[in-house]
């Protein structure tokens, strides 16, 4: 279509640029060259291109949230709110609700995410949007540790999916549903780890396998979900004792996250890797030529730069648990590139490197 587009025709040119951005966002090419200049967005608004502008905001904002560019996303959420209020536009209302929920989830403001998801659900009668809202709410509940609540929410969402049929639900919505299904299944497998009910654990492992396959199939069509899905699949294999498979999935996740520029999920994958290396209980354990301390430090840097305090808390919990656990007894040394072993009377700074 590009040779046929006349750049002086604002309406035609912006419609083309929006379609081009949407294509590349889903495909996984988040290069700045596909973004639309702010001046053209505002000019298109003056021409009354509400559908195109809101579609651009929804997809551009989704990509920016995945990249950790939260201030840009907030500006687009505010613009969606202005269009909603000035024009009483339903698409702007749903876009505002979707991006607000998504941003709260990515920043791990989980109580806010649950409230945003409820508002998003109540303000929009369309069942496709309910798939978004309920999937987001279930993710927040799972991360908060409310597995019964998340199970109930996913059941409500599942009934909508079954009623509509997966062929009638675009990958955009369906990818969120299967991502949240996978997240909940992995959390339940984690909770059941070490349980004496071996058959139940094995059933959960099989369920994780099915939900992982479905989530990955959809993430191939919706790149914003892919790094997270790869991380969760890796975790499910680790919990199942399939360590070699877990390393392979995390390797894919790190490569994909770095290629996309998905900074929050790349850092969370590094935290997952560090947790697993710590579980091995060896200071010599390495993943991609880096020890647990290296992965932790890279994750910490990203969390601090992006203001992800919830994730920082998870990281600090891992450090404390790794020190307390006498089975491993290793903790990051601030003056050492590797783990250091310490006794209860030593600080990590003064401990003898292992």
XYZ file of C-alpha atoms in Angstrom:
354
model
C 0.000 0.000 0.000
C 2.882 2.375 0.713
C 3.487 3.570 -2.904
C -0.181 4.562 -3.129
C -0.204 6.719 0.025
C -0.188 10.504 -0.384
C 1.515 12.025 2.642
C -0.223 15.375 2.188
C -3.571 13.619 2.729
C -3.607 13.570 6.536
C -6.560 11.228 6.853
C -5.180 8.661 4.441
C -1.598 8.938 5.701
C -2.503 8.560 9.380
C -4.725 5.565 8.636
C -1.796 3.924 6.851
C 0.640 4.750 9.668
C -1.755 3.308 12.250
C -2.151 0.053 10.320
C 1.624 -0.134 9.882
C 2.216 0.367 13.624
C -0.360 -2.265 14.579
C 1.198 -4.784 12.191
C 4.706 -4.306 13.559
C 3.660 -4.231 17.227
C 2.019 -7.645 16.907
C 4.806 -9.005 14.753
C 7.424 -8.003 17.318
C 9.217 -5.108 15.605
C 8.997 -2.267 18.111
C 11.407 0.061 16.324
C 10.775 3.802 16.812
C 10.547 4.221 13.023
C 7.025 2.778 13.115
C 5.737 5.319 15.645
C 3.638 8.297 14.576
C 4.759 11.828 15.356
C 2.746 13.558 18.063
C 1.978 16.430 15.674
C 0.329 14.009 13.222
C -1.696 12.402 16.025
C -3.028 15.812 17.067
C -3.716 16.864 13.480
C -5.632 13.636 12.883
C -7.718 14.378 15.964
C -8.593 17.772 14.511
C -9.758 15.980 11.368
C -12.019 13.837 13.535
C -10.187 10.525 13.042
C -11.248 9.229 16.428
C -11.225 5.516 15.537
C -7.737 5.666 14.022
C -6.264 7.749 16.834
C -7.724 5.542 19.565
C -6.598 2.375 17.780
C -3.129 3.848 17.559
C -3.123 4.759 21.263
C -4.310 1.290 22.322
C -1.637 -0.598 20.417
C 1.207 1.865 20.830
C 0.451 2.081 24.555
C 0.413 -1.704 24.876
C 3.879 -1.901 23.332
C 5.247 0.920 25.474
C 3.985 -0.739 28.648
C 5.697 -3.978 27.637
C 8.920 -2.020 27.079
C 8.701 -0.341 30.485
C 8.207 3.130 28.999
C 5.527 3.910 31.528
C 5.501 7.706 31.232
C 4.721 7.494 27.524
C 1.913 5.059 28.285
C 0.492 7.402 30.938
C 0.387 10.259 28.445
C -1.563 8.065 26.020
C -3.949 6.957 28.770
C -4.576 10.623 29.573
C -5.244 11.388 25.906
C -7.698 8.476 25.716
C -9.457 9.908 28.792
C -9.685 13.341 27.153
C -11.208 11.886 23.987
C -13.598 9.817 26.122
C -14.784 12.858 28.038
C -14.893 15.409 25.206
C -16.545 13.160 22.638
C -18.335 10.655 24.913
C -16.579 8.015 22.849
C -17.061 4.367 23.843
C -13.891 3.135 22.119
C -11.845 5.719 24.021
C -13.519 4.583 27.247
C -12.633 0.935 26.671
C -9.087 1.821 25.576
C -8.596 3.877 28.722
C -9.800 0.965 30.847
C -7.634 -1.570 29.050
C -4.421 0.463 29.200
C -5.026 1.512 32.817
C -5.430 -2.125 33.862
C -2.434 -3.223 31.824
C -0.174 -0.480 33.193
C -1.125 -1.233 36.810
C -0.379 -4.925 36.239
C 2.992 -4.273 34.608
C 4.009 -1.900 37.391
C 2.713 -4.486 39.877
C 0.338 -2.014 41.514
C -1.863 -5.015 42.049
C -4.662 -3.594 44.197
C -4.998 -0.751 41.673
C -5.052 -3.329 38.873
C -7.994 -5.162 40.447
C -9.949 -1.917 40.775
C -9.145 -0.884 37.206
C -10.168 -4.310 35.899
C -13.514 -4.110 37.726
C -14.203 -0.632 36.326
C -13.176 -1.800 32.860
C -15.588 -4.727 33.144
C -18.505 -2.657 34.439
C -18.133 0.192 31.938
C -18.120 -2.032 28.876
C -20.874 -4.452 27.940
C -18.980 -6.144 25.089
C -18.005 -9.706 25.923
C -14.683 -9.461 24.069
C -13.704 -6.679 26.454
C -14.842 -8.797 29.389
C -12.248 -11.374 28.310
C -9.616 -8.648 28.671
C -10.946 -7.386 31.996
C -11.334 -10.794 33.643
C -7.978 -12.046 32.346
C -6.291 -8.977 33.823
C -8.112 -9.356 37.126
C -7.145 -13.030 37.370
C -3.506 -12.128 36.760
C -3.606 -9.573 39.577
C -5.268 -12.020 41.953
C -2.715 -14.714 41.152
C 0.208 -12.378 41.774
C -1.380 -11.371 45.084
C -1.583 -15.030 46.057
C -5.392 -15.176 45.922
C -5.551 -18.450 43.991
C -9.188 -19.245 44.877
C -10.243 -15.779 43.690
C -8.199 -16.124 40.502
C -9.715 -19.562 39.858
C -13.220 -18.137 40.142
C -12.373 -15.216 37.853
C -10.799 -17.497 35.248
C -13.878 -19.721 35.369
C -16.068 -16.688 34.563
C -13.736 -15.750 31.732
C -13.630 -19.337 30.493
C -17.422 -19.430 30.228
C -17.317 -16.374 27.936
C -14.579 -17.933 25.815
C -16.535 -21.188 25.531
C -19.758 -19.362 24.684
C -18.150 -17.250 21.952
C -15.835 -19.953 20.635
C -12.108 -19.427 20.173
C -12.513 -18.838 16.419
C -14.586 -15.741 17.128
C -12.116 -14.243 19.605
C -9.112 -12.443 18.078
C -5.631 -13.400 19.335
C -5.372 -9.976 20.991
C -7.998 -10.903 23.578
C -7.378 -14.643 23.610
C -3.653 -14.224 24.289
C -4.444 -12.478 27.573
C -6.805 -15.269 28.585
C -4.309 -18.067 27.921
C -1.460 -16.101 29.554
C -3.496 -15.755 32.747
C -4.528 -19.418 32.552
C -0.856 -20.397 32.370
C 0.109 -18.050 35.213
C -2.557 -19.532 37.482
C -1.636 -23.114 36.574
C 2.030 -22.467 37.361
C 1.088 -20.834 40.678
C -1.015 -23.850 41.610
C 1.824 -26.191 40.655
C 4.152 -24.115 42.830
C 1.707 -24.372 45.737
C 1.456 -28.137 45.293
C 5.206 -28.661 45.080
C 6.299 -31.128 47.712
C 2.754 -32.344 48.229
C 2.258 -36.013 49.006
C -0.556 -36.144 46.461
C 1.667 -37.250 43.602
C -1.156 -37.878 41.138
C -2.532 -34.371 41.729
C 0.858 -32.806 41.074
C 1.241 -34.815 37.901
C -2.190 -33.620 36.750
C -1.107 -30.029 37.371
C 2.054 -30.627 35.359
C 0.012 -31.894 32.433
C -2.312 -28.900 32.742
C 0.667 -26.536 32.689
C 1.846 -28.242 29.525
C -1.493 -27.698 27.803
C -1.896 -24.102 28.955
C 1.710 -23.334 28.037
C 1.230 -24.623 24.499
C -1.941 -22.593 24.056
C -0.381 -19.434 25.508
C 2.705 -19.716 23.309
C 0.643 -20.325 20.172
C -1.248 -17.082 20.820
C 1.888 -15.174 21.863
C 3.384 -15.930 18.441
C 0.635 -13.688 17.066
C 0.830 -11.120 19.863
C 4.462 -10.341 20.665
C 3.649 -8.256 23.763
C 2.876 -11.484 25.661
C 5.763 -13.632 24.452
C 8.565 -12.902 26.938
C 6.244 -13.450 29.892
C 4.856 -16.677 28.437
C 8.349 -18.075 27.815
C 9.299 -17.258 31.408
C 6.242 -19.028 32.784
C 6.764 -22.106 30.619
C 10.331 -22.281 31.892
C 9.092 -22.072 35.475
C 6.590 -24.867 34.915
C 9.363 -27.142 33.635
C 11.577 -26.245 36.594
C 8.818 -27.098 39.056
C 8.324 -30.395 37.247
C 12.006 -31.208 37.755
C 12.818 -30.762 34.065
C 15.752 -28.429 34.594
C 17.326 -28.761 31.161
C 14.044 -27.827 29.499
C 13.615 -24.886 31.895
C 17.040 -23.462 30.972
C 16.160 -23.715 27.292
C 12.877 -21.852 27.717
C 14.507 -19.130 29.814
C 17.257 -18.777 27.243
C 14.594 -18.215 24.596
C 12.812 -15.780 26.888
C 15.899 -13.679 27.533
C 16.768 -13.596 23.831
C 13.237 -12.587 22.869
C 12.937 -10.010 25.635
C 16.215 -8.386 24.693
C 15.302 -8.380 21.000
C 11.958 -6.751 21.690
C 13.182 -4.388 24.368
C 10.684 -5.847 26.866
C 12.657 -4.677 29.881
C 10.294 -5.569 32.779
C 9.753 -9.174 31.694
C 13.395 -9.652 30.734
C 14.379 -8.602 34.261
C 11.762 -10.922 35.754
C 13.210 -13.760 33.716
C 16.647 -12.975 35.151
C 15.166 -13.038 38.644
C 13.629 -16.424 37.854
C 17.001 -17.687 36.657
C 18.735 -16.390 39.802
C 16.125 -18.090 42.010
C 16.694 -21.389 40.233
C 20.477 -21.105 40.402
C 20.158 -20.442 44.149
C 18.028 -23.568 44.532
C 20.878 -25.604 43.085
C 22.934 -24.596 46.133
C 26.225 -24.195 44.288
C 28.256 -20.969 43.954
C 29.664 -22.334 40.705
C 26.282 -22.702 38.980
C 26.064 -20.624 35.811
C 23.452 -19.812 33.207
C 24.653 -18.267 29.956
C 28.068 -17.722 31.549
C 26.630 -15.717 34.439
C 26.125 -16.648 38.062
C 23.066 -15.957 40.169
C 24.554 -12.711 41.471
C 25.061 -11.386 37.946
C 21.469 -12.117 36.958
C 20.208 -10.613 40.208
C 22.214 -7.447 39.699
C 20.941 -6.966 36.155
C 17.377 -7.526 37.324
C 17.875 -5.103 40.228
C 19.177 -2.385 37.904
C 16.107 -2.643 35.681
C 13.652 -2.744 38.581
C 15.239 0.324 40.152
C 15.343 2.275 36.878
C 11.682 1.497 36.143
C 10.498 2.034 39.727
C 9.213 -1.534 40.082
C 9.143 -1.696 43.883
C 7.063 -4.903 44.038
C 9.643 -6.726 41.943
C 12.464 -5.302 44.038
C 10.740 -6.722 47.095
C 10.618 -10.151 45.437
C 14.318 -9.869 44.681
C 15.153 -8.918 48.262
C 13.065 -11.804 49.560
C 15.086 -14.161 47.398
C 18.332 -12.779 48.794
C 17.128 -13.202 52.376
C 15.840 -16.713 51.708
C 19.108 -17.715 50.024
C 21.048 -16.562 53.088
C 18.741 -18.229 55.622
C 18.553 -21.505 53.742
C 21.445 -23.553 55.124
C 21.086 -25.938 52.197
C 22.488 -23.306 49.843
C 23.727 -20.561 52.163
C 24.718 -18.168 49.374
C 23.986 -14.517 48.995
C 25.112 -11.835 46.602
C 28.297 -10.126 47.746
C 28.278 -6.390 46.940
C 32.060 -6.429 46.409
C 32.197 -9.794 44.670
C 31.046 -10.955 41.268
C 29.747 -14.211 42.693
C 27.855 -15.581 45.639
C 29.569 -15.447 49.005
C 28.985 -17.809 51.889
C 28.466 -16.275 55.297
C 27.793 -17.320 58.856
C 25.220 -15.742 61.139
C 27.918 -13.470 62.589
C 29.321 -12.272 59.270
C 28.095 -9.586 56.966
C 28.198 -10.379 53.281
C 30.841 -7.704 52.827
C 33.218 -9.477 55.213
C 32.369 -13.056 54.329
C 34.902 -15.251 52.666
C 34.094 -15.694 48.967
C 33.042 -19.278 48.328
